[in-house]
XYZ file of C-alpha atoms in Angstrom:
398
model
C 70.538 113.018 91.992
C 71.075 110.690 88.991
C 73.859 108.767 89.163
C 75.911 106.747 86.880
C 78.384 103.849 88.000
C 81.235 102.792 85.062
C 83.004 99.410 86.176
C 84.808 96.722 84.856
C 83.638 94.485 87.340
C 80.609 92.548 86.375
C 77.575 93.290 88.382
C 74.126 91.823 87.446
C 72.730 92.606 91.127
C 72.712 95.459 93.268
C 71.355 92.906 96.106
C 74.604 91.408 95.579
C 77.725 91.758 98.417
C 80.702 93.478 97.506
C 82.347 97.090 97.765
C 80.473 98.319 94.847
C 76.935 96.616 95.206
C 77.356 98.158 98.845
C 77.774 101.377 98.067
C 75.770 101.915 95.142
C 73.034 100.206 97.451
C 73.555 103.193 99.295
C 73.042 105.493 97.270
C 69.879 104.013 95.897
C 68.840 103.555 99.433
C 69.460 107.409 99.670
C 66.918 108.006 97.236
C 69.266 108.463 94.457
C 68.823 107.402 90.301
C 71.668 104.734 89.496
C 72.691 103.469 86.771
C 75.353 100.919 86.231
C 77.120 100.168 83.525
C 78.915 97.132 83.523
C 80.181 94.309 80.911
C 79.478 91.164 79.980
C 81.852 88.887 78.204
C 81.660 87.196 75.110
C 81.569 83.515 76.263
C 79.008 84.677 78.489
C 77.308 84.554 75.000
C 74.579 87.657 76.206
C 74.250 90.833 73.932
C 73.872 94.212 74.961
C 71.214 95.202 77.006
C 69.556 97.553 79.046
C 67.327 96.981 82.290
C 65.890 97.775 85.689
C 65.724 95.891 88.499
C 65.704 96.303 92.023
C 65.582 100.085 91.823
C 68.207 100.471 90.188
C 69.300 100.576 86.050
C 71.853 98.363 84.382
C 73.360 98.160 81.429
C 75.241 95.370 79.925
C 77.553 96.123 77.318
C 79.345 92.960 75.206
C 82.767 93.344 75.122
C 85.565 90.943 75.199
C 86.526 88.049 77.520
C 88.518 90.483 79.736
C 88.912 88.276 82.843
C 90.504 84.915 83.128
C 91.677 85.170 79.768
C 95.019 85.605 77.464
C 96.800 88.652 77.761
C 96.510 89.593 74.445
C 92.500 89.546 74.602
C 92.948 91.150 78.095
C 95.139 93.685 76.520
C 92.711 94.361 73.432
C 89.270 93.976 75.300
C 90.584 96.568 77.819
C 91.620 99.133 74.978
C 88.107 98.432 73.157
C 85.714 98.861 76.289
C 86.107 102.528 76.373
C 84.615 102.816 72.843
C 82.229 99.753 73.619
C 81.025 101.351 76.835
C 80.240 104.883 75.088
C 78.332 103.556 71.813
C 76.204 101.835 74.751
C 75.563 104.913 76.349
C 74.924 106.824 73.148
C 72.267 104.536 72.166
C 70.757 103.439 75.856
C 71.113 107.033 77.881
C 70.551 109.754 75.737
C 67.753 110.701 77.533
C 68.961 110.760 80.865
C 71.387 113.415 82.503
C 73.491 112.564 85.048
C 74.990 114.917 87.915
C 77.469 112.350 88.932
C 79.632 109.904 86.806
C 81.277 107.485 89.404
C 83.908 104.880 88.102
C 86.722 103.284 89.369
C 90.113 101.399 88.430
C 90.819 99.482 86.914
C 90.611 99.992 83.953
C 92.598 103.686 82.623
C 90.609 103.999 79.216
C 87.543 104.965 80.665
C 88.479 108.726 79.612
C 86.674 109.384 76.205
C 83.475 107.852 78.232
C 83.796 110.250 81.193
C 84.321 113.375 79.327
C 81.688 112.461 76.981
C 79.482 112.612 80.622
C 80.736 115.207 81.535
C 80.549 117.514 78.965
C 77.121 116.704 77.767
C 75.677 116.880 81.268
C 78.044 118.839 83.349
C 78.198 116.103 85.673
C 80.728 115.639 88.643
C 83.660 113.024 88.070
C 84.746 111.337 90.980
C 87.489 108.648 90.613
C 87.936 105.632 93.361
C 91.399 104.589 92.251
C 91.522 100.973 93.271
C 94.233 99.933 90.824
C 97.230 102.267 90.204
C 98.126 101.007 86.019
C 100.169 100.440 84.623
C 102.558 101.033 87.616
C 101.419 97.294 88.892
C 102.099 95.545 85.603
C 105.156 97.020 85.267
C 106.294 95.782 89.310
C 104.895 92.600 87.891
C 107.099 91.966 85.294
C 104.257 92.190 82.543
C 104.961 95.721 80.771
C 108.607 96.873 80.071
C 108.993 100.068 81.953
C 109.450 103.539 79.268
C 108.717 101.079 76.473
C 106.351 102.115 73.965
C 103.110 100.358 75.678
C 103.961 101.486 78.986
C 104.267 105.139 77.402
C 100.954 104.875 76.167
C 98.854 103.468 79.513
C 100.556 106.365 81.156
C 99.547 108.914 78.910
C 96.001 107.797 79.846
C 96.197 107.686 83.442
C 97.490 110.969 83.501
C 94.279 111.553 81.401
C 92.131 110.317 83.704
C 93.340 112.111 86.819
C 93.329 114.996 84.781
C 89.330 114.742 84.062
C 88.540 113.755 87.003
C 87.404 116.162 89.618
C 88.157 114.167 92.834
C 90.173 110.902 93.106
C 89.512 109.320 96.391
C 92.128 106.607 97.070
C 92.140 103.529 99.161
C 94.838 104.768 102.066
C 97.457 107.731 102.943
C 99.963 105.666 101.271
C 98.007 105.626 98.294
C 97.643 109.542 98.287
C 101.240 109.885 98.980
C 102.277 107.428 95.676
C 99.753 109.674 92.973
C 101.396 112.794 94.399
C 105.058 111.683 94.164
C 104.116 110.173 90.862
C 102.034 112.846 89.444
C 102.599 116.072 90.691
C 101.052 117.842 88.325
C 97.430 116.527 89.950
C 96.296 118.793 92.614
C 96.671 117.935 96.368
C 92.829 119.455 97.011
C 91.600 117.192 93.819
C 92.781 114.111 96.279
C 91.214 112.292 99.425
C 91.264 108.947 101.826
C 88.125 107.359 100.841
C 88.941 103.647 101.198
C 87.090 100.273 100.459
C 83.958 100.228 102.436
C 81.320 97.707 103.012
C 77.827 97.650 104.948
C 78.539 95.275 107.672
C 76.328 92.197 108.543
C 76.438 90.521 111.965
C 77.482 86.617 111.922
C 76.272 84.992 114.836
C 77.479 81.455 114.542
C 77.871 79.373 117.503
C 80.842 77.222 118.060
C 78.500 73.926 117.417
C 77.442 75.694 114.066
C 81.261 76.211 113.275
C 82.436 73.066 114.300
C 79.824 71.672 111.532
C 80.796 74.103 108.685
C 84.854 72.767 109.559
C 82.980 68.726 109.747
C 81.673 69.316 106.243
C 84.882 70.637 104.560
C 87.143 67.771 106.651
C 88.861 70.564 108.451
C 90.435 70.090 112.071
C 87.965 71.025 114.770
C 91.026 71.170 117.249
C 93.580 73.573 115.555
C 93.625 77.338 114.711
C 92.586 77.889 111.426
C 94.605 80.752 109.005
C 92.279 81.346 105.965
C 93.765 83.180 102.780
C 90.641 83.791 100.953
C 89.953 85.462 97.300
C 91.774 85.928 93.905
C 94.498 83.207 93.645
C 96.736 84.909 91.204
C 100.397 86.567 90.572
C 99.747 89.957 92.677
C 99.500 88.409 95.829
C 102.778 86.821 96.412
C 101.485 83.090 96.421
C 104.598 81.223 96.425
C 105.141 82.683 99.958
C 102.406 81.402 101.409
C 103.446 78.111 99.710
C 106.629 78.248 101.462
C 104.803 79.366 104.634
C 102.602 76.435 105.049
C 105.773 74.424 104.393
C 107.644 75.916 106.669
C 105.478 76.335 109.422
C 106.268 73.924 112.164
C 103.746 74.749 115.228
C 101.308 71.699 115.257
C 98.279 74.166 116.443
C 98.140 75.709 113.248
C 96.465 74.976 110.178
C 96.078 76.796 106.741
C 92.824 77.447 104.347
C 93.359 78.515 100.811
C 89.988 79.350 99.532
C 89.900 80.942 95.903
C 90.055 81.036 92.570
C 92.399 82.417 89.705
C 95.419 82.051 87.443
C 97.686 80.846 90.037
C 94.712 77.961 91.206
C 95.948 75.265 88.941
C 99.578 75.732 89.774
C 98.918 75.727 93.438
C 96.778 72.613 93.189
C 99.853 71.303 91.380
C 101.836 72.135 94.846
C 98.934 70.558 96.996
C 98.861 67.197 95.057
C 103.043 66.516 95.119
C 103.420 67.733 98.431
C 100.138 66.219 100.345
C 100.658 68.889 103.338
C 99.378 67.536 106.439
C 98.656 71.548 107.786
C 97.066 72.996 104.730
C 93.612 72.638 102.551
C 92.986 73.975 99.176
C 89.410 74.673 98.486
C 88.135 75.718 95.110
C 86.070 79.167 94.848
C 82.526 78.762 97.228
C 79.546 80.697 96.486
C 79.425 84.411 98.622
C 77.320 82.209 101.182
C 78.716 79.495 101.777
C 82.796 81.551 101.805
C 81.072 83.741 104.433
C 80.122 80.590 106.664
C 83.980 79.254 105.994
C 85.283 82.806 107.291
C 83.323 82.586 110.263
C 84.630 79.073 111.454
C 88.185 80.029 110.921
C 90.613 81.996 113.200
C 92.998 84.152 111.533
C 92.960 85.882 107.962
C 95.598 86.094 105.607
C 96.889 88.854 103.171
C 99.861 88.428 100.769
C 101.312 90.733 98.090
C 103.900 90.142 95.793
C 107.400 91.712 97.601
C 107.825 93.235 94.019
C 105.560 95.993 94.338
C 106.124 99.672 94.349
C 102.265 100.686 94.294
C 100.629 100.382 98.056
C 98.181 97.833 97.274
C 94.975 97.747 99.569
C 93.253 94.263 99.405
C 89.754 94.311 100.022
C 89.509 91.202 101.379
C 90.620 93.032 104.325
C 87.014 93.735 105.093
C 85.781 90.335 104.873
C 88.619 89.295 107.906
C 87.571 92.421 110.111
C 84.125 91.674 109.554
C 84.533 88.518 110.997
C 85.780 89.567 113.840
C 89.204 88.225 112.691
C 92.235 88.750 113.377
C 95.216 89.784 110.435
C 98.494 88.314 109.270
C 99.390 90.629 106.747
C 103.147 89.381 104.361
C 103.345 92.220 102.022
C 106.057 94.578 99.833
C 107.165 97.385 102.019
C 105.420 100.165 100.382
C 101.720 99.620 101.500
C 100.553 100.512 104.709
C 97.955 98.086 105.105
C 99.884 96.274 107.609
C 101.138 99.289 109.598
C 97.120 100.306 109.694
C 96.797 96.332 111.214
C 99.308 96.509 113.742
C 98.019 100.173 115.108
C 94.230 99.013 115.064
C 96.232 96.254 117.593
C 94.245 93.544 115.414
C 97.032 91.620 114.010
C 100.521 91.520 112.629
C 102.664 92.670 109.327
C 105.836 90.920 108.011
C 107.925 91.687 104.718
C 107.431 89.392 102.069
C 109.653 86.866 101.736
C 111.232 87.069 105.429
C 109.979 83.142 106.364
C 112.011 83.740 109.627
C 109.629 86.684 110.739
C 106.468 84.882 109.586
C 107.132 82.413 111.691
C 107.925 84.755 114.639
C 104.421 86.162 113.574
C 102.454 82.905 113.384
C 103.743 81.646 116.740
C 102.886 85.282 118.143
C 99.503 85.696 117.233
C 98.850 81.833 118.124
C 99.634 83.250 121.578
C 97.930 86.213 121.827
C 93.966 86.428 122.852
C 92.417 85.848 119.403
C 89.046 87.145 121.291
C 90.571 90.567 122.032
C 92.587 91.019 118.778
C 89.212 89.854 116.630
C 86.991 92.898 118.874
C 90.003 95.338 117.682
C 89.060 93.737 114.136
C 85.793 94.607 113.895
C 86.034 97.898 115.672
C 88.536 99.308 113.214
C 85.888 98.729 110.340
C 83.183 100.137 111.798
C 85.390 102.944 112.463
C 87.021 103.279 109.584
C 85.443 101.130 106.642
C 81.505 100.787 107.012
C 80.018 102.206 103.263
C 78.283 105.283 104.991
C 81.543 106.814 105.300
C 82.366 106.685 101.011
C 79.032 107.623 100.277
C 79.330 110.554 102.704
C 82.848 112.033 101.275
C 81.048 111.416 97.707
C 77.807 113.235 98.304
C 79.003 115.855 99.863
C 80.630 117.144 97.003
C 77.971 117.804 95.152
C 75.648 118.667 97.892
């Protein structure tokens, strides 16, 4: 089966870790033709290209700066990558035919490319809706809800559902919010098919993490809560400000490790207030965050109390990988922290409720981290190991 990938995300190896490289790994893996096309920004100062390496195909289309950047280059870049993306394809693919065009969210102006697939192929469209746009920006306070830009993004996500044949999306809560929202989308056209990951096994022992906490000058003798990942409006980061300065309890200790738009501000926070619980570490390398998760204790997910969309994290996986357990401080709508608290591998509070985050923290510094990390780990291989995507993928077209 030839397969093509469409992604915002920039991806210059397949060997790479994340939920895409994973799964598209499996599908190579399966014996499978892939081809990803992915793009590269103009300060990255790299042209369009097209090559093949490590059995798969990629190519690179210029576009904008469309990360890290202004919104108004954001905005535009976003808006020209459809038409970016499909000269590309004109020009690179024409020979090859693809049975299945595979792309995900965001961004929403992917349409023109898909149909363009779709009709000159008759391939499959299959949607994994990561990002529910421009719903998010508008809970975010960066798109005026009904005005005339917000009328337009919605116009083409209903576009996109339209053309696509399946949508999985990342949780039940998820499914529920495009069916309220969009009930003129089929219920059969919609599945669960959630951020997945092929697990890897780290062994380290507790002289190995006792180095990795030596080298960064973290305490050897306290519990460790790591919020790892994007640092940036979305996740509610003036919460876990308040958190660390609230929290009391001399056993714990907090690790921001990241990167983002909100980085500078919170290194702002770190410098006035010198916290004597807390460490702010710029972004690491996939490695060498890996070896940080695995000498910490508990993982942390916030979300801005704003939102109305049920955002799913993926860092998530990296937490129940390790074996670790969950605080989750979200908005009320997702479920991620209901799915925590059933798996019995950690805790949820509401955004914003300091008085129940500390309840939490002092709970889980309690409980048997041991038996609450085993819980961890088994709900991902149950539930989120990248067999399981590929499976609900290939088997419609099977």
């Amino acid at each position: 089966m030839n397969v093509i990938f469409l992604t915002l995300a920039s991806i210059n190896s397949v060997e790479q870790r994340g939920i895409y490289q994973d799964l598209l790994r499996k599908f190579r893996d399966e014996g499978h033709d892939v081809t990803i096309v992915t793009p590269v920004e103009r300060r990255q100062k790299v042209s369009t290209n097209f090559k093949q390496q490590e059995g798969v195909s990629i190519l690179q289309v210029k576009t904008l700066n469309i990360q890290k950047t202004n919104i108004v280059e954001k905005g535009i870049g976003t808006l020209a990558i459809e038409f970016q993306f499909l000269s590309a394809i004109k020009k690179y693919l024409a020979h090859k035919k693809f049975d299945l065009v595979l792309y995900s969210t965001p961004p929403i102006t992917f349409a023109k490319v898909i149909e363009f697939i779709k009709k000159r192929d008759n391939a499959y469209s299959y949607l994994l809706l990561k990002d529910i746009f421009p719903q998010n920006a508008v809970d975010m306070g960066m798109l005026k809800k009904e005005g005339f830009i917000h009328q337009q993004f919605l116009k083409k996500e209903k576009k996109l559902y339209q053309i696509s044949d399946t949508i999985g999306c990342m949780s039940p809560a998820n499914v529920n919010f495009v069916i309220t929202h969009n009930p003129e989308v089929s219920l059969q056209k919609l599945e669960v098919n959630p951020n997945t990951i092929e697990p890897i096994n780290f062994n380290y022992s507790n002289d190995e993490k006792k180095a990795i906490r030596e080298k960064y000058n973290i305490p050897v003798n306290r519990k460790v809560f790591v919020y790892g990942g994007n640092l940036g409006k979305p996740q509610g980061l003036d919460f876990l400000l308040e958190t660390i300065e609230a929290t009391t309890n001399e056993e714990a200790f907090f690790l921001i490790v990241g990167d983002g738009t909100e980085f500078v501000r919170i290194k702002e926070w770190f410098d006035i207030n010198q916290p004597k619980n807390a460490k702010l570490l710029q972004r690491l390398s996939k490695e060498d965050y890996d070896k940080m998760l695995a000498a910490c204790d508990i993982g942390l997910i916030f979300l801005d109390k704003r939102f109305l969309i049920p955002n799913f994290p993926s860092r998530l996986l990296s937490y129940l990988e390790m074996k670790m357990p969950v605080l989750v401080a979200t908005d009320p709508n997702t479920d991620i922290g209901d799915i925590v608290e059933e798996n019995r591998c950690g805790y949820k509070v509401l955004s914003g409720n300091q008085k129940s985050m500390q309840d939490s923290v002092n709970k889980i510094l309690n409980e048997d981290l041991i038996v609450l990390g085993s819980n961890a780990k088994k709900l991902l291989l149950d539930k989120y190991t990248v067999d399981k995507s590929y499976f609900l993928i290939y088997s419609k077209l099977k």
